[in-house]
CSV table of C-alpha atoms in Angstrom, one decimal:
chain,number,residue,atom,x,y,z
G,166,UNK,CA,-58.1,-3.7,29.2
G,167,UNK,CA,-61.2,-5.3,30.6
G,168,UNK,CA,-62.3,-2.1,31.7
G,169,UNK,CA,-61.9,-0.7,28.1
G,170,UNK,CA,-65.0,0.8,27.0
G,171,UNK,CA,-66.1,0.8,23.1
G,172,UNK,CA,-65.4,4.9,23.4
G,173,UNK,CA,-61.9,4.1,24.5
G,174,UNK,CA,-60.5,3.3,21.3
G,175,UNK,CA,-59.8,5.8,18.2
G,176,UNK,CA,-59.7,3.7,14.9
G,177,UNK,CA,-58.4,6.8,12.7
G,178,UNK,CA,-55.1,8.2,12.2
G,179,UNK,CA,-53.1,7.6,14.6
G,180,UNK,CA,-55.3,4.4,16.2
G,181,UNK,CA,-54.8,4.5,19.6
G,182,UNK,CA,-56.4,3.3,23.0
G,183,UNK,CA,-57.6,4.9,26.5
G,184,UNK,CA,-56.3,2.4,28.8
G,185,UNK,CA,-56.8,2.4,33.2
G,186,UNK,CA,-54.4,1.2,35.3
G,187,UNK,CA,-53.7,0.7,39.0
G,188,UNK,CA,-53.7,3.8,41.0
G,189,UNK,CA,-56.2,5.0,38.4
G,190,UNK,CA,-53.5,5.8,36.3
G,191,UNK,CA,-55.3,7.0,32.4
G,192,UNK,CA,-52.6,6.6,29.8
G,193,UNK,CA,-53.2,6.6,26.0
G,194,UNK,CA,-51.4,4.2,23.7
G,195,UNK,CA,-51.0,3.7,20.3
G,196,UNK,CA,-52.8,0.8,18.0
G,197,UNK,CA,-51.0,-0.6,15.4
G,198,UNK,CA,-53.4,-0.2,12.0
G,199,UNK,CA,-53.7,-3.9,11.6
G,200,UNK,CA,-54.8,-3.9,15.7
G,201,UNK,CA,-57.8,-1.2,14.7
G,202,UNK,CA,-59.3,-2.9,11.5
G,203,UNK,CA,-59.4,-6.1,13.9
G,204,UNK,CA,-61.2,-3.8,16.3
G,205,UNK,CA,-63.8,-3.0,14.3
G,206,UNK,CA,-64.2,-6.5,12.6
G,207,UNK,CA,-64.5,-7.2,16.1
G,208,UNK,CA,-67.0,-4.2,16.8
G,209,UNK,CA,-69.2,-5.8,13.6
G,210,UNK,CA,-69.1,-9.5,15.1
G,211,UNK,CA,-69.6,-8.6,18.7
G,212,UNK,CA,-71.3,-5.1,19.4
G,213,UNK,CA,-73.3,-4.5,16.3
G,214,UNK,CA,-75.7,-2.3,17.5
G,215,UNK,CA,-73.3,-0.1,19.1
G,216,UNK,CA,-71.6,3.4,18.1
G,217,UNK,CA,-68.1,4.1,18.5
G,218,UNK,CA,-69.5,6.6,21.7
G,219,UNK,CA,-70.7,3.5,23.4
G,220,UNK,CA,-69.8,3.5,27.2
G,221,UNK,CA,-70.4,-1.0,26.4
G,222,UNK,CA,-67.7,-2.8,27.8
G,223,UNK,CA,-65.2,-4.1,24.7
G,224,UNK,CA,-65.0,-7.3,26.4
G,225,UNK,CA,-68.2,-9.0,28.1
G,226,UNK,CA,-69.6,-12.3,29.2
G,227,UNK,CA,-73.7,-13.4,29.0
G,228,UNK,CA,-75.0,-14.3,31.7
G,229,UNK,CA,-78.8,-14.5,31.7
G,230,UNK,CA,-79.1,-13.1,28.6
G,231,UNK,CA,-77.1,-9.9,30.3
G,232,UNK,CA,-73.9,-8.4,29.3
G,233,UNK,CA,-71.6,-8.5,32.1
G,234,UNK,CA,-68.0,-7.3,32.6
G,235,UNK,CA,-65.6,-10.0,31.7
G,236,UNK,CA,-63.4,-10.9,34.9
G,237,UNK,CA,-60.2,-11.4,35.0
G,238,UNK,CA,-60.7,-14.8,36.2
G,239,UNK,CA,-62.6,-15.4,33.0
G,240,UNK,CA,-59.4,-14.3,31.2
G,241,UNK,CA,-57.2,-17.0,33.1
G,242,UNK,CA,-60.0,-20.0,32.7
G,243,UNK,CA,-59.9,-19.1,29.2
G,244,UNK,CA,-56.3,-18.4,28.2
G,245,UNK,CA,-55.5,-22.1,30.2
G,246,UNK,CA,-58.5,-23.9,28.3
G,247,UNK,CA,-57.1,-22.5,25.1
G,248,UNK,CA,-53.4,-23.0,25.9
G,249,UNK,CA,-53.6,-26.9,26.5
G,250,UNK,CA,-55.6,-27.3,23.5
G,251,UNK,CA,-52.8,-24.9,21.6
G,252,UNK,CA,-50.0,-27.2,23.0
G,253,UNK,CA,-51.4,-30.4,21.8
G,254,UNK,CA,-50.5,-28.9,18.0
G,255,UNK,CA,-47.7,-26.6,19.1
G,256,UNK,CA,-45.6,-27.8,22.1
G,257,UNK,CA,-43.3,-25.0,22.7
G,258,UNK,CA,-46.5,-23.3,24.4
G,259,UNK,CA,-45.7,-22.8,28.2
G,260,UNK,CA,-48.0,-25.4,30.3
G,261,UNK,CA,-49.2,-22.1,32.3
G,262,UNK,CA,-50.2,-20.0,29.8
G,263,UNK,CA,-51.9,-16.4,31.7
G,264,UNK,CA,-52.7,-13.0,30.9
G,265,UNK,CA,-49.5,-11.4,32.3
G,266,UNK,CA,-47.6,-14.2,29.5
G,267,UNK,CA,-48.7,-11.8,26.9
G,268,UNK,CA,-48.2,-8.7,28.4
G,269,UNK,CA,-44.3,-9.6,29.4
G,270,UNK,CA,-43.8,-11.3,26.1
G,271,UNK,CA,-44.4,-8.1,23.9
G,272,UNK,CA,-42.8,-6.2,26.3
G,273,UNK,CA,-39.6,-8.2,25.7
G,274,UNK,CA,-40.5,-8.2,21.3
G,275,UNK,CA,-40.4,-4.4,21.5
G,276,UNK,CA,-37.3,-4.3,24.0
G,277,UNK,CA,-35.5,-6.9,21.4
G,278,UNK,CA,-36.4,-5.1,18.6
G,279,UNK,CA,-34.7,-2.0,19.6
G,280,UNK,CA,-37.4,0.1,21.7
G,281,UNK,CA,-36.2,2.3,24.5
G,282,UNK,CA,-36.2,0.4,27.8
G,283,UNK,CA,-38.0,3.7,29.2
G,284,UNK,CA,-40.6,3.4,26.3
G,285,UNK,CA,-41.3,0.1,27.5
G,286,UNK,CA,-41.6,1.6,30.6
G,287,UNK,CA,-44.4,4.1,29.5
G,288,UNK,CA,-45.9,1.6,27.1
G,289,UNK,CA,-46.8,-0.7,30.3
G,290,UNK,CA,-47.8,2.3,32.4
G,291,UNK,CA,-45.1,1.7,34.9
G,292,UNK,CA,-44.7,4.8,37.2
G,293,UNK,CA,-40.8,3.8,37.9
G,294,UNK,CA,-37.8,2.4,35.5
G,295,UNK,CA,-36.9,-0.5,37.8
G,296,UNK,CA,-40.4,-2.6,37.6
G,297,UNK,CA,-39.8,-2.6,33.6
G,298,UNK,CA,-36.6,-3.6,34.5
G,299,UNK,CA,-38.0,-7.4,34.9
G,300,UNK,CA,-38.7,-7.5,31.7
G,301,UNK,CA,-35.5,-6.4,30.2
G,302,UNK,CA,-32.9,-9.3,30.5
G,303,UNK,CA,-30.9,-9.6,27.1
G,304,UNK,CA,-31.4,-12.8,25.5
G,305,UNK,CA,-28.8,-14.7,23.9
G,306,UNK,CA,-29.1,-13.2,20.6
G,307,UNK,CA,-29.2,-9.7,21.8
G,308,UNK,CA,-25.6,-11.0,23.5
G,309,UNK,CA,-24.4,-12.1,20.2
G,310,UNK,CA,-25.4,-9.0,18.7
G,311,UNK,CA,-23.9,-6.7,20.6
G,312,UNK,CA,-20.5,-8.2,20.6
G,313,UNK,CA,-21.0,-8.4,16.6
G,314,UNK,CA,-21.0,-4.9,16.8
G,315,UNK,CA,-18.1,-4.5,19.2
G,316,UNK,CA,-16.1,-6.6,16.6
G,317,UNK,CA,-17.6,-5.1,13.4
G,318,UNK,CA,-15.6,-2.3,11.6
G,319,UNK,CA,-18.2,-0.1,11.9
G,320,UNK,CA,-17.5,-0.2,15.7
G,321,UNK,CA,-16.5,3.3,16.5
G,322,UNK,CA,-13.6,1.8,18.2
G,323,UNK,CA,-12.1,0.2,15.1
G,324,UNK,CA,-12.5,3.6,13.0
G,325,UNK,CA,-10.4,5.6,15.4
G,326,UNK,CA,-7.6,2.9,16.5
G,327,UNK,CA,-6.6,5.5,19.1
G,328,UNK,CA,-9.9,5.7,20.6
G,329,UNK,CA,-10.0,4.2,23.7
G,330,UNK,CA,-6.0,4.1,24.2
G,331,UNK,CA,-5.2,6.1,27.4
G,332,UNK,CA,-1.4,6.7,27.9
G,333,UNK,CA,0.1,8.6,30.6
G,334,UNK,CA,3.7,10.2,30.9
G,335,UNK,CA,3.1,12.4,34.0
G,336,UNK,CA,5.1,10.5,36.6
G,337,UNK,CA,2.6,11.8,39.7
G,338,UNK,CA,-0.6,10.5,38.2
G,339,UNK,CA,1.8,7.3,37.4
G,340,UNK,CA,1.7,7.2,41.2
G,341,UNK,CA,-1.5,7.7,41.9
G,342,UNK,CA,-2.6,4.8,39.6
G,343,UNK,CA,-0.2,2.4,41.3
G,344,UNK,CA,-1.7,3.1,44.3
G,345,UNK,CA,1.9,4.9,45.7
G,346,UNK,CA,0.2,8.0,46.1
């Protein structure tokens, strides 16, 4: 995101974002319509003289009296500063709060919530399945859902009592499942 560029993001209908990644990857997302009328309150507060054609950086630091990239480093110095303050109020924040915090964090929200594991997968721009698979450990309540359902009579188990009952009579394949064959 910090080499988002004002003309990167589409406010209208659907919202979305241009976004880089490694390997020069492009990839569009979507924005939520509360994420856009941020962005342009943002827009107002921080780039007023700008256009939504601007090739500005979203995100910037001064630095004599210049707009400059911001850094990821500036991202970690911030995101620490702000979590120990945050944890003074709130303790349940993590003592090392970083950018990649956020980004596995909604991962997991949208996983929990029912999204597709591989939508995840696009979502975070991952070429391959397995890498999202770090993200996707089921949590305890996603544990305790699942056997809710496996117990619930709307289990398709429980409406077809049969279902899932194998019986066999042929006296060869009786064999063959003892292992005498």
């Amino acid at each position: 995101m910090l080499n988002a560029r004002i003309c990167d993001v589409k406010t209208g209908s659907p919202a979305t974002m241009q976004l880089f990644g490694k390997g020069k990857k492009t990839r569009r997302v979507p924005l939520a319509q509360r994420t856009a009328s941020h962005f342009k309150k943002y827009l107002q507060r921080f780039h007023p003289d700008e256009n939504e054609y601007s090739q500005k950086y979203i995100f910037y630091t001064m630095r004599y009296g210049e707009h400059h990239r911001m850094t990821a480093n500036n991202v970690r110095v911030f995101l620490r500063e702000y979590g120990q303050k945050a944890r003074k109020y709130c303790p349940e924040i993590p003592e090392n709060v970083h950018p990649h915090l956020f980004r596995h964090s909604r991962a997991m929200h949208l996983y929990q919530r029912g999204m597709d594991l591989t939508l995840v997968s696009q979502w975070l721009g991952h070429a391959n399945l397995q890498t999202t698979l770090v993200y996707a450990h089921a949590d305890t309540e996603q544990k305790r859902r699942a056997i809710e359902l496996a117990e619930s009579s709307s289990s398709p188990a429980k409406k077809n009592p049969s279902t899932g009952k194998y019986t066999v009579s042929d006296e060869e394949t009786l064999k063959k499942l003892y292992g005498l064959r």
